[in-house]
Amino acid sequence: MKRCILTALIVLMVLASATIFASASDPEVSIISPTQTVSGNNLLISVRVTAPITIKVYAYEEKQKIGDTYVSIDPAIASDKDLSNITIKSISLMTPETVDVTGNLHFYSKKLENLNPGLYRIKVETLNSDGEVVSYTNARTVMMPKSLDTTSGKAIFQTQNQGALQWVQNLLKSIFRN
Amino acid sequence: MFKPRHIERIKDVILVVLFFTTMLLLYFLWQNPMVDSFKLSKIIPEDNEVINIPSLEEVTKPFDTIANLGGGEYTSIHHEELNAWNEFRLVLNQFGGDEGIVAERITKEQYEQIMEFRSIKYIFSYGIPFNAFSELYNLPKIQGSDMIATVFSIAYSSGSPESLFIYDKNNDGYFRLIAENDDYTRTLEDLLAKLEAGNYTTHYTIGTLVGTDNQTVLPLNLISNLTDITYSIEIDTRESDYIREFAQSFFGESLDFVRRIEESKGNIIYMYGYSDKTLTITPNNGIEYKEKEGSAGSEVGYLKALEIALEYVGTHGGWDSYSGSDLTPYVKSVSRIEGDNNKGYRFIFGMELDQKNIYYESNEAIVIDVLGDKVINYTRNLIEVDPIEITAEREAFSAVNMIARNYKYIYRVLLEEGYSFEINGDEEMFERVSNMIKSIEEGYFKPQNESVEEMKLIPAWIVKVDDILLYFDLYNALPLGYTNVLTT
């Protein structure tokens, strides 16, 4: 009995350590892009690899289950870090790509186009020589709609140029300075 | 037998024949032409010879045109694509209308913030004096423009459509030209829309891809049809007639009082006086002409000096390639020079082949110094290429990985050229090197060759790191060489 329990414990420890080891992110892999928040319809994936390893890159949209369908998550809700009350399904956006990195510095980059605002996730697995996953790195990003607001552009010069009145003042200054 | 008046007539005829014979003999004595090349037209000068000289506008073009499409995406285009530069010139001509334009200085931060909006920026490779820029592109009068010294780039941003933005790199100044309303720039919005709707090559900043601050853009994936191109040197020192004709354009038809020296290594030197004027022709290379500075003359402005330079090249060697593909000249850089008695400009001309710049490893296509209103230095290293055959497109080596693969090589080159760093580890080295990159483009590299067999233009990535140009093979990223712009 004691031997059975001991054996079971050892097996559990091995499995647990494998799980922990596989779930730890690889220090040689960094997801540079996307950042936590992006805007527009396109998503840039940029992964820095600093060792001659094999990686496999996945891209998903995290969709919310409503009834029997899955819909994009509202960016305003997605920005809330606590999504535990939402049922999320990861929908793959591309065929996973495997890259054999040679050298001690390499960048994997890819652009995904025509995406909707929502929540996205990039996963990068590190594979050993047998193709087994030894670690993975995740990054989530919230895609906001492309900003069409030009009023903030004018605000950049607001302290310097208060509209037509400042334009006239500048004109008068430059005339009398000349 | 003959009457006296017949004898007199015969004498007259003989005299006329003797006179013309004397003229012909004198001509042969002085000109020493080949008999089979004798033409009357060569004795009588032709006043109607047409010399093609590019205009000031034709040689003053943006080095790069970068559009910010929003969402961190950019694209870089040639200024002829979608007629981009001409569209902007039309905007410049009527910007401000009758209401006028006001210039104001802005901060670097304001400039960077406004450029984050959808925008298009025309970047030159040197600072054009603002007065010359205004005159050349018919800018209306701008109140307050006297604070703008040079134009390194000029841009439009949809964040402030009533404005245009100038960066004066020489003086680190940022300026805003403000019109009464935004009607004048609508065509630039249309241009941005056309660019976005078309098949553009996506660019991102180096910082976005590698996680640093550098705002220099590079292509994500580049498809190219550039291939090795064989070229020949314009001047063959074995063609003595051509060499003589070339020398005559500097010293006059008769080459009076001009010594001709042929050195053992093949150089041909024409010298007038005590090196008052010297023309050196080097085999498999080019020519160099030097003239001593004269007394103080009239100082001319930038545009007049450029005009003098263009005309001088046109009458001393010409601007046309003699066979094959046309090489398009452009002003690559300009600097002020000063002699003992005069001030002037040094113009360096580059050559474009099929919208791609040709970079020489150790010299330049044309360098011309205009001091006062006179040319005192002229070097010419032009090449001839055959018409380009269309080749299949293929993917270039990833630009970001070209840097990743070569950052240590770039670091070593910088150390050799006198840069010093305090670096801790490879990560910091990469960050320092990548932050120093000012531009990345595809083009042709012309190595400093020794043998005729090696005379090929090589498709390359051209990376500008501070004042060093480094060249990497476009398709395999192997280093090809580098040029220190300050010392070449």
XYZ file of C-alpha atoms in Angstrom:
666
model
C 0.000 0.000 0.000
C 2.693 2.400 1.078
C 4.667 1.477 -2.031
C 1.622 2.190 -4.239
C 1.090 5.569 -2.636
C 4.754 6.399 -2.985
C 4.762 5.368 -6.648
C 1.642 7.417 -7.305
C 3.214 10.420 -5.604
C 6.387 10.118 -7.695
C 4.348 9.858 -10.913
C 2.293 12.880 -9.891
C 5.443 14.872 -9.119
C 6.958 14.002 -12.493
C 3.769 14.990 -14.305
C 3.428 18.149 -12.279
C 7.031 19.181 -12.897
C 6.618 18.483 -16.611
C 3.503 20.612 -16.627
C 5.198 23.387 -14.694
C 8.271 23.157 -16.912
C 6.132 23.260 -20.073
C 4.015 26.106 -18.813
C 6.959 28.329 -17.860
C 7.700 30.921 -20.520
C 11.005 30.570 -22.343
C 13.480 33.334 -21.384
C 14.916 33.115 -24.923
C 11.543 34.048 -26.431
C 9.965 37.511 -26.131
C 6.799 38.690 -27.831
C 7.686 42.270 -28.847
C 4.461 42.907 -30.738
C 1.580 43.142 -30.241
C 1.657 45.295 -27.129
C -1.204 45.283 -24.622
C -3.328 47.584 -26.749
C -3.264 48.208 -30.504
C -5.580 50.026 -32.895
C -6.690 49.475 -36.460
C -7.556 46.367 -38.474
C -4.136 44.754 -38.746
C -2.055 42.939 -36.176
C 1.731 42.771 -36.233
C 3.320 39.727 -34.596
C 6.994 40.187 -33.766
C 8.816 37.587 -31.696
C 12.450 37.910 -30.604
C 14.390 34.678 -30.201
C 17.846 34.794 -28.644
C 18.986 31.175 -29.049
C 19.166 28.586 -31.846
C 15.866 26.853 -30.979
C 12.692 25.781 -32.752
C 9.533 27.767 -32.132
C 5.926 27.361 -33.212
C 3.742 30.448 -33.442
C -0.026 30.518 -33.015
C -2.489 33.394 -33.262
C -6.026 33.352 -31.878
C -8.973 35.597 -31.462
C -10.512 35.151 -28.032
C -14.261 35.074 -28.652
C -17.087 35.179 -26.164
C -19.779 32.539 -26.151
C -23.265 34.014 -26.300
C -25.910 31.337 -26.660
C -24.682 28.991 -29.334
C -22.479 31.485 -31.134
C -19.088 33.037 -30.541
C -18.705 36.768 -30.989
C -15.822 39.204 -30.767
C -15.355 40.671 -27.320
C -16.049 44.372 -26.981
C -12.654 46.088 -26.562
C -14.011 48.074 -23.635
C -14.834 44.816 -21.813
C -11.645 43.129 -23.032
C -9.586 45.881 -21.408
C -10.937 44.688 -18.064
C -8.350 42.175 -16.898
C -10.891 40.057 -15.028
C -12.664 38.016 -17.701
C -13.426 35.080 -15.430
C -17.146 35.548 -15.817
C -16.958 35.156 -19.595
C -16.742 31.869 -21.464
C -13.917 32.317 -23.927
C -13.037 30.194 -26.944
C -9.792 30.658 -28.833
C -10.410 30.792 -32.585
C -7.293 30.176 -34.652
C -6.411 32.949 -37.122
C -3.634 31.230 -39.050
C -1.947 27.891 -39.614
C 0.689 27.642 -36.875
C 4.151 28.367 -38.234
C 7.265 26.510 -37.162
C 10.607 28.291 -37.385
C 14.050 26.727 -36.893
C 16.154 29.581 -35.605
C 19.857 29.580 -36.384
C 22.159 32.024 -34.649
C 21.623 33.832 -31.385
C 19.258 36.551 -32.535
C 16.283 36.225 -34.813
C 12.974 38.007 -35.248
C 9.847 36.215 -36.417
C 7.395 38.712 -37.856
C 4.023 38.445 -39.537
C 1.136 40.778 -40.251
C -2.458 39.590 -39.866
C -4.952 41.674 -41.817
C -8.622 42.604 -41.798
C -9.327 41.888 -38.154
C -12.167 43.243 -36.065
C -11.783 45.085 -32.778
C -11.605 42.553 -29.945
C -9.279 40.425 -27.861
C -6.392 38.498 -29.428
C -3.728 36.126 -28.164
C -0.341 35.120 -29.514
C 1.256 31.893 -28.288
C 4.824 30.847 -29.004
C 5.852 27.297 -28.145
C 9.465 26.219 -27.800
C 10.012 22.713 -29.161
C 12.803 20.266 -28.448
C 14.504 18.110 -31.070
C 11.658 15.574 -30.845
C 9.062 18.240 -31.568
C 7.736 18.204 -27.991
C 6.678 21.420 -26.334
C 9.082 22.325 -23.553
C 7.746 25.823 -22.849
C 5.367 28.411 -24.178
C 4.912 32.168 -24.036
C 1.568 33.931 -24.278
C 0.619 37.544 -24.919
C -2.846 39.035 -25.134
C -3.756 42.274 -26.836
C -6.871 44.374 -27.099
C -7.512 45.701 -30.584
C -9.284 49.065 -30.502
C -10.991 50.653 -33.512
C -8.820 52.949 -35.618
C -9.047 56.445 -34.251
C -10.691 58.964 -36.627
C -10.598 61.803 -34.183
C -8.652 64.778 -35.502
C -9.626 67.157 -32.743
C -6.799 65.832 -30.589
C -4.435 66.857 -33.392
C -5.420 70.468 -32.951
C -5.037 70.139 -29.196
C -1.307 69.518 -29.724
C -0.892 73.142 -30.758
C -3.605 74.517 -28.503
C -1.211 76.167 -26.012
C 0.678 77.668 -28.917
C -2.113 78.409 -31.311
C -5.507 79.327 -29.923
C -7.270 79.246 -33.227
C -7.817 82.214 -35.508
C -6.943 84.782 -32.842
C -3.451 83.320 -32.409
C -3.073 83.091 -36.190
C -3.779 86.802 -36.467
C -1.412 87.571 -33.577
C 1.365 85.577 -35.240
C 0.726 87.373 -38.518
C 0.916 90.799 -36.850
C 4.062 89.851 -34.944
C 5.809 88.629 -38.059
C 4.814 91.729 -40.077
C 6.133 94.176 -37.492
C 9.216 92.061 -36.857
C 9.985 92.285 -40.605
C 51.265 80.261 -128.406
C 49.366 81.758 -125.428
C 48.214 85.339 -125.501
C 49.317 87.455 -122.472
C 45.763 87.688 -121.081
C 45.475 83.873 -121.139
C 48.742 83.640 -119.228
C 47.406 86.116 -116.627
C 44.237 84.071 -116.236
C 46.243 80.890 -115.762
C 48.350 82.673 -113.138
C 45.169 83.788 -111.313
C 43.828 80.242 -111.241
C 47.137 78.865 -109.992
C 47.244 81.524 -107.251
C 43.738 80.612 -106.045
C 44.558 76.880 -106.046
C 47.791 77.533 -104.161
C 45.922 79.655 -101.612
C 43.393 76.918 -100.836
C 46.077 74.272 -100.778
C 48.000 76.354 -98.229
C 44.915 76.607 -96.012
C 44.372 72.855 -96.167
C 48.002 72.102 -95.381
C 47.925 74.477 -92.415
C 44.801 72.748 -91.171
C 46.424 69.324 -91.380
C 49.523 70.652 -89.652
C 47.640 72.120 -86.709
C 44.709 69.713 -86.223
C 46.448 66.476 -87.189
C 43.194 64.743 -88.165
C 42.978 61.260 -89.617
C 42.528 61.625 -93.370
C 39.474 59.431 -93.511
C 37.818 61.410 -90.729
C 38.251 64.766 -92.402
C 34.980 66.680 -92.480
C 34.411 70.276 -93.303
C 31.932 70.533 -90.467
C 34.724 69.942 -88.001
C 36.627 72.960 -89.245
C 33.599 75.175 -89.240
C 32.241 75.145 -85.683
C 28.641 74.019 -85.294
C 26.629 76.542 -83.282
C 23.474 74.482 -83.168
C 24.758 71.493 -81.129
C 22.095 70.506 -78.604
C 23.328 69.791 -75.073
C 20.917 68.080 -72.712
C 21.090 69.584 -69.255
C 18.705 68.504 -66.487
C 16.721 71.291 -64.875
C 17.082 72.406 -61.273
C 13.761 70.708 -60.437
C 14.761 67.467 -62.125
C 17.834 67.032 -59.928
C 16.189 68.250 -56.700
C 13.981 65.379 -55.610
C 13.125 63.712 -52.300
C 15.420 60.898 -51.202
C 12.475 59.052 -49.664
C 8.719 59.485 -49.342
C 7.188 57.884 -46.271
C 3.465 57.590 -45.627
C 2.112 56.865 -42.154
C -1.084 54.871 -42.728
C -2.069 54.686 -39.071
C -2.044 51.799 -36.608
C 1.768 51.764 -36.624
C 1.923 50.945 -40.343
C 3.975 52.853 -42.865
C 4.999 52.552 -46.449
C 7.963 53.988 -48.329
C 7.597 54.878 -51.998
C 9.645 56.433 -54.779
C 8.675 60.074 -55.359
C 7.428 59.214 -58.879
C 5.003 56.583 -57.624
C 1.430 57.863 -57.917
C 3.081 61.125 -59.006
C 3.539 61.751 -55.282
C 6.118 64.556 -55.441
C 4.412 66.433 -58.264
C 1.112 66.262 -56.367
C 2.818 67.839 -53.377
C 4.426 70.506 -55.564
C 0.994 71.481 -56.829
C -0.160 71.834 -53.222
C 2.871 73.993 -52.448
C 2.175 76.302 -55.387
C -1.285 77.264 -54.191
C -0.961 76.674 -50.438
C -2.481 79.539 -48.504
C -4.121 81.105 -51.573
C -4.674 84.849 -51.297
C -5.014 84.772 -47.504
C -1.327 84.069 -46.942
C 0.687 81.656 -44.823
C 2.176 82.096 -41.374
C 5.178 80.153 -40.122
C 5.686 79.271 -36.485
C 8.279 77.266 -34.627
C 7.039 74.118 -32.852
C 8.759 71.697 -30.516
C 10.165 68.306 -31.446
C 7.516 66.673 -29.258
C 4.691 68.487 -31.060
C 6.177 67.512 -34.412
C 6.454 63.842 -33.408
C 2.911 63.834 -32.035
C 1.382 65.338 -35.165
C 3.323 62.908 -37.379
C 1.688 60.001 -35.557
C -1.503 60.797 -37.456
C -1.992 59.650 -41.037
C 0.678 61.650 -42.828
C 3.059 61.793 -45.725
C 6.620 63.045 -45.421
C 9.028 63.954 -48.207
C 12.608 63.579 -47.022
C 15.672 64.969 -48.805
C 19.209 63.683 -48.310
C 20.500 67.177 -47.492
C 19.191 70.522 -46.249
C 17.998 72.759 -49.080
C 18.287 76.475 -48.220
C 14.739 77.635 -47.563
C 14.970 80.657 -49.870
C 16.099 78.396 -52.715
C 13.337 75.905 -51.894
C 10.719 78.662 -51.981
C 11.984 80.010 -55.282
C 12.321 76.601 -56.877
C 8.815 75.448 -55.950
C 7.054 78.805 -56.222
C 6.023 78.970 -52.604
C 3.862 81.984 -51.851
C 5.255 84.561 -49.446
C 5.293 83.214 -45.891
C 5.216 85.538 -42.922
C 7.861 84.605 -40.401
C 9.742 82.276 -42.733
C 13.106 83.946 -42.046
C 13.517 81.665 -39.034
C 13.648 78.634 -41.360
C 17.197 78.068 -42.632
C 16.967 74.794 -44.554
C 14.398 72.187 -45.544
C 15.412 68.604 -44.812
C 11.876 67.283 -44.942
C 8.412 68.671 -45.585
C 5.241 66.866 -44.572
C 1.480 66.846 -44.379
C -0.483 65.394 -41.442
C -4.221 64.680 -41.368
C -4.103 65.696 -37.709
C -3.658 69.323 -38.830
C -4.844 69.568 -42.443
C -4.490 73.351 -42.574
C -0.731 72.992 -42.030
C 2.464 71.739 -43.595
C 5.443 70.778 -41.446
C 9.131 71.412 -42.085
C 12.118 69.835 -40.347
C 15.379 71.776 -40.524
C 17.899 69.100 -39.620
C 20.930 71.388 -39.927
C 19.616 73.573 -37.100
C 17.402 71.006 -35.352
C 14.323 73.148 -35.944
C 10.689 72.149 -36.446
C 8.225 74.472 -38.136
C 4.568 74.650 -39.001
C 3.276 76.540 -42.039
C -0.334 77.483 -41.374
C -2.937 78.412 -43.965
C -6.347 79.912 -43.314
C -8.180 76.617 -43.991
C -7.617 73.023 -44.998
C -8.871 73.257 -48.597
C -5.363 73.368 -50.043
C -4.275 69.924 -48.859
C -7.277 67.789 -49.889
C -5.351 66.191 -52.736
C -2.841 64.851 -50.208
C -5.637 63.051 -48.367
C -6.616 61.543 -51.726
C -3.005 60.515 -52.279
C -2.905 58.762 -48.889
C -6.167 56.976 -49.712
C -4.804 55.797 -53.079
C -1.643 54.535 -51.403
C -3.586 52.585 -48.808
C -5.934 51.082 -51.397
C -3.061 49.984 -53.600
C -0.562 47.169 -53.342
C 1.922 48.771 -50.967
C 4.884 47.248 -49.148
C 4.159 47.386 -45.428
C 6.801 49.060 -43.292
C 7.130 49.312 -39.544
C 9.544 51.252 -37.397
C 12.608 49.424 -36.156
C 11.388 50.186 -32.654
C 8.065 48.432 -33.221
C 9.741 45.277 -34.503
C 12.623 44.945 -32.052
C 11.336 46.762 -28.992
C 13.483 49.930 -29.018
C 12.782 53.622 -29.696
C 14.084 53.948 -33.245
C 11.497 55.521 -35.584
C 13.363 54.594 -38.788
C 11.059 52.518 -40.978
C 11.916 49.309 -42.772
C 9.906 46.870 -44.901
C 8.347 43.843 -43.238
C 8.684 41.655 -46.339
C 10.216 42.920 -49.561
C 9.690 41.376 -52.984
C 12.316 42.525 -55.449
C 13.431 41.895 -59.033
C 16.853 43.507 -58.658
C 19.685 41.414 -60.052
C 23.428 41.792 -60.730
C 24.041 44.254 -63.560
C 27.224 44.385 -65.601
C 28.567 47.865 -66.274
C 31.482 49.494 -68.066
C 33.398 52.628 -67.227
C 32.372 55.641 -69.294
C 35.921 56.669 -70.258
C 38.283 54.158 -71.858
C 41.828 55.515 -71.731
C 42.701 53.485 -74.840
C 40.375 55.617 -76.981
C 42.836 58.431 -77.709
C 40.488 60.427 -79.969
C 37.789 60.478 -77.342
C 40.295 61.426 -74.622
C 41.626 64.288 -76.749
C 38.108 65.532 -77.497
C 37.300 65.379 -73.802
C 40.441 67.368 -72.942
C 39.553 69.956 -75.570
C 36.306 70.700 -73.723
C 38.458 71.943 -70.814
C 41.445 73.558 -72.560
C 40.123 74.613 -75.959
C 40.239 73.119 -79.421
C 43.924 73.681 -80.071
C 45.272 72.560 -76.658
C 47.777 75.405 -76.942
C 50.361 75.486 -74.141
C 48.875 72.311 -72.659
C 51.250 69.511 -71.709
C 50.154 65.901 -72.039
C 51.744 63.385 -69.640
C 51.146 59.663 -69.770
C 52.178 57.867 -66.559
C 53.422 54.270 -66.401
C 50.349 53.180 -64.419
C 48.163 54.416 -67.249
C 47.023 57.815 -65.983
C 46.802 60.526 -68.635
C 47.381 64.074 -67.388
C 46.754 67.312 -69.252
C 48.314 70.341 -67.551
C 48.129 74.020 -68.335
C 50.690 76.405 -66.858
C 52.117 75.481 -63.457
C 49.172 73.281 -62.506
C 46.847 76.216 -63.079
C 44.505 73.728 -64.680
C 44.973 69.975 -64.448
C 42.929 67.169 -65.972
C 43.739 63.617 -64.810
C 42.150 60.603 -66.516
C 42.537 57.294 -64.676
C 42.022 53.906 -66.390
C 38.927 51.959 -65.225
C 38.002 54.890 -63.071
C 37.134 58.412 -64.011
C 38.418 61.913 -64.434
C 39.418 64.698 -62.113
C 39.741 68.329 -63.142
C 41.212 70.992 -60.894
C 41.643 74.687 -61.479
C 43.366 77.223 -59.238
C 41.108 79.659 -57.529
C 41.221 83.051 -59.170
C 40.749 86.486 -57.640
C 37.603 87.361 -55.756
C 34.617 87.062 -58.011
C 30.921 87.520 -57.601
C 29.297 85.306 -55.011
C 26.295 83.500 -56.364
C 23.394 81.963 -54.510
C 22.559 78.291 -54.170
C 20.344 77.999 -57.237
C 22.727 79.914 -59.493
C 25.659 77.789 -58.278
C 23.655 74.631 -59.002
C 22.821 75.967 -62.456
C 26.520 76.626 -63.098
C 27.337 73.083 -61.979
C 24.673 71.524 -64.215
C 25.797 73.492 -67.266
C 29.457 72.732 -66.633
C 28.866 69.001 -66.495
C 26.677 69.300 -69.596
C 29.519 70.860 -71.592
C 32.304 68.728 -70.103
C 31.330 65.137 -70.652
C 27.570 65.585 -70.723
C 24.689 64.115 -68.745
C 23.492 61.439 -71.152
C 24.660 57.882 -70.903
C 26.138 56.920 -74.221
C 24.442 53.590 -74.574
C 21.946 51.387 -72.864
C 19.801 52.350 -69.901
C 19.423 55.925 -68.834
C 20.946 56.841 -65.554
C 19.053 59.667 -63.877
C 21.136 62.194 -61.934
C 20.030 63.785 -58.674
C 21.652 66.014 -56.065
C 22.829 63.691 -53.312
C 24.388 66.220 -50.981
C 25.413 69.856 -50.796
C 27.948 71.547 -48.537
C 29.331 75.044 -48.260
C 32.971 75.555 -49.222
C 35.318 78.462 -48.833
C 38.476 79.366 -50.707
C 40.988 82.142 -50.114
C 38.927 84.696 -51.993
C 35.508 83.191 -52.611
C 32.737 81.153 -51.086
C 30.663 78.546 -52.829
C 29.120 75.091 -52.816
C 30.179 71.500 -53.293
C 27.516 69.481 -55.127
C 27.635 65.710 -55.086
C 25.442 64.063 -57.719
C 24.232 60.504 -57.446
C 22.735 58.300 -60.129
C 19.462 56.431 -60.124
C 18.916 53.329 -62.204
C 15.289 52.338 -62.642
C 14.296 54.292 -59.487
C 16.992 52.671 -57.371
C 20.022 54.621 -56.139
C 23.523 53.428 -57.029
C 25.972 53.624 -54.129
C 29.687 53.774 -54.871
C 31.974 52.183 -52.301
C 34.857 54.647 -52.397
C 33.936 57.640 -54.525
C 30.945 59.442 -56.051
C 29.377 59.666 -59.492
C 30.005 63.407 -59.886
C 31.497 65.940 -57.489
C 31.696 69.575 -58.526
C 32.908 72.589 -56.557
C 31.586 75.997 -57.545
C 33.585 78.785 -55.900
C 32.210 82.220 -56.654
C 30.859 81.767 -60.154
C 33.595 79.400 -61.325
C 34.075 75.643 -61.248
C 37.393 74.802 -59.636
C 37.039 71.080 -59.022
C 35.192 68.406 -61.010
C 35.406 64.654 -60.604
C 33.416 62.280 -62.774
C 33.102 58.517 -62.319
C 30.190 57.587 -64.535
C 29.283 54.130 -65.760
C 27.324 52.694 -68.640
C 24.860 49.857 -68.262
C 22.881 47.946 -70.832
C 19.081 48.050 -70.816
C 17.782 46.149 -67.809
C 16.159 42.819 -68.591
C 13.042 42.012 -66.626
C 13.815 39.266 -64.135
C 11.585 37.208 -61.863
C 10.713 38.689 -58.494
C 11.853 36.998 -55.312
C 11.785 37.720 -51.632
C 14.645 39.779 -50.271
C 16.340 38.812 -47.015
C 14.259 40.080 -44.121
C 15.481 43.585 -43.299
C 15.117 43.191 -39.537
C 16.990 39.880 -39.578
C 19.655 41.404 -41.807
C 20.339 43.719 -38.836
C 20.016 40.874 -36.321
C 22.541 38.821 -38.242
C 25.026 41.661 -38.745
C 24.840 43.885 -35.660
C 28.199 42.640 -34.376
C 29.805 43.324 -37.760
C 28.277 46.829 -37.746
C 29.622 47.355 -34.239
C 33.144 46.371 -35.348
C 32.970 48.744 -38.314
C 31.914 51.589 -36.017
C 34.854 50.859 -33.717
C 37.239 50.848 -36.712
C 35.859 54.224 -37.758
C 36.592 55.769 -34.406
C 33.339 55.365 -32.496
C 33.621 54.356 -28.851
C 31.040 52.645 -26.697
C 30.572 51.212 -23.226
C 28.617 48.065 -23.850
C 27.562 45.325 -21.437
C 26.549 42.264 -23.378
C 25.065 41.436 -26.735
C 21.604 42.725 -25.922
C 22.915 46.210 -25.173
C 25.140 46.079 -28.266
C 22.169 45.283 -30.470
C 20.093 48.026 -28.907
C 22.842 50.650 -29.381
C 23.522 49.657 -32.976
C 19.860 49.444 -33.970
C 19.135 52.832 -32.365
C 21.847 54.434 -34.513
C 20.264 53.339 -37.790
C 19.003 56.379 -39.704
C 17.760 54.744 -42.901
C 17.456 51.395 -44.671
C 16.797 51.126 -48.393
C 17.276 48.711 -51.265
C 19.498 49.768 -54.115
C 22.632 48.954 -56.074
C 26.133 48.724 -54.642
C 29.152 49.461 -56.856
C 32.238 47.961 -55.191
C 35.701 49.406 -55.675
C 36.857 46.832 -58.209
C 40.272 45.882 -59.350
C 39.431 43.779 -62.407
C 37.155 44.317 -65.385
C 35.517 40.932 -64.755
C 34.205 42.123 -61.386
C 32.388 45.163 -62.770
C 28.879 44.483 -61.558
C 26.271 46.457 -59.682
C 25.104 44.276 -56.799
C 21.545 44.456 -55.369
C 21.969 45.455 -51.745
C 20.459 46.642 -48.522
C 21.967 50.057 -47.798
C 21.984 50.776 -44.085
C 22.955 54.222 -42.833
C 24.320 54.080 -39.302
C 25.119 57.636 -38.230
C 27.611 58.737 -40.957
C 28.544 55.238 -42.128
C 26.850 53.530 -45.081
C 26.977 49.730 -44.833
C 26.063 47.411 -47.687
C 24.593 43.924 -47.369
C 23.593 41.525 -50.123
C 19.868 41.985 -50.715
C 19.141 38.260 -50.835
C 21.580 36.648 -48.374
C 22.481 39.570 -46.049
C 26.232 38.993 -46.334
C 28.307 42.140 -45.762
C 29.640 43.706 -48.987
C 31.505 46.725 -47.671
C 31.004 50.152 -46.190
C 31.638 53.844 -46.803
C 32.410 56.534 -44.274
C 30.503 59.475 -45.766
C 32.637 62.016 -43.896
C 35.999 60.765 -45.156
C 35.147 59.663 -48.718
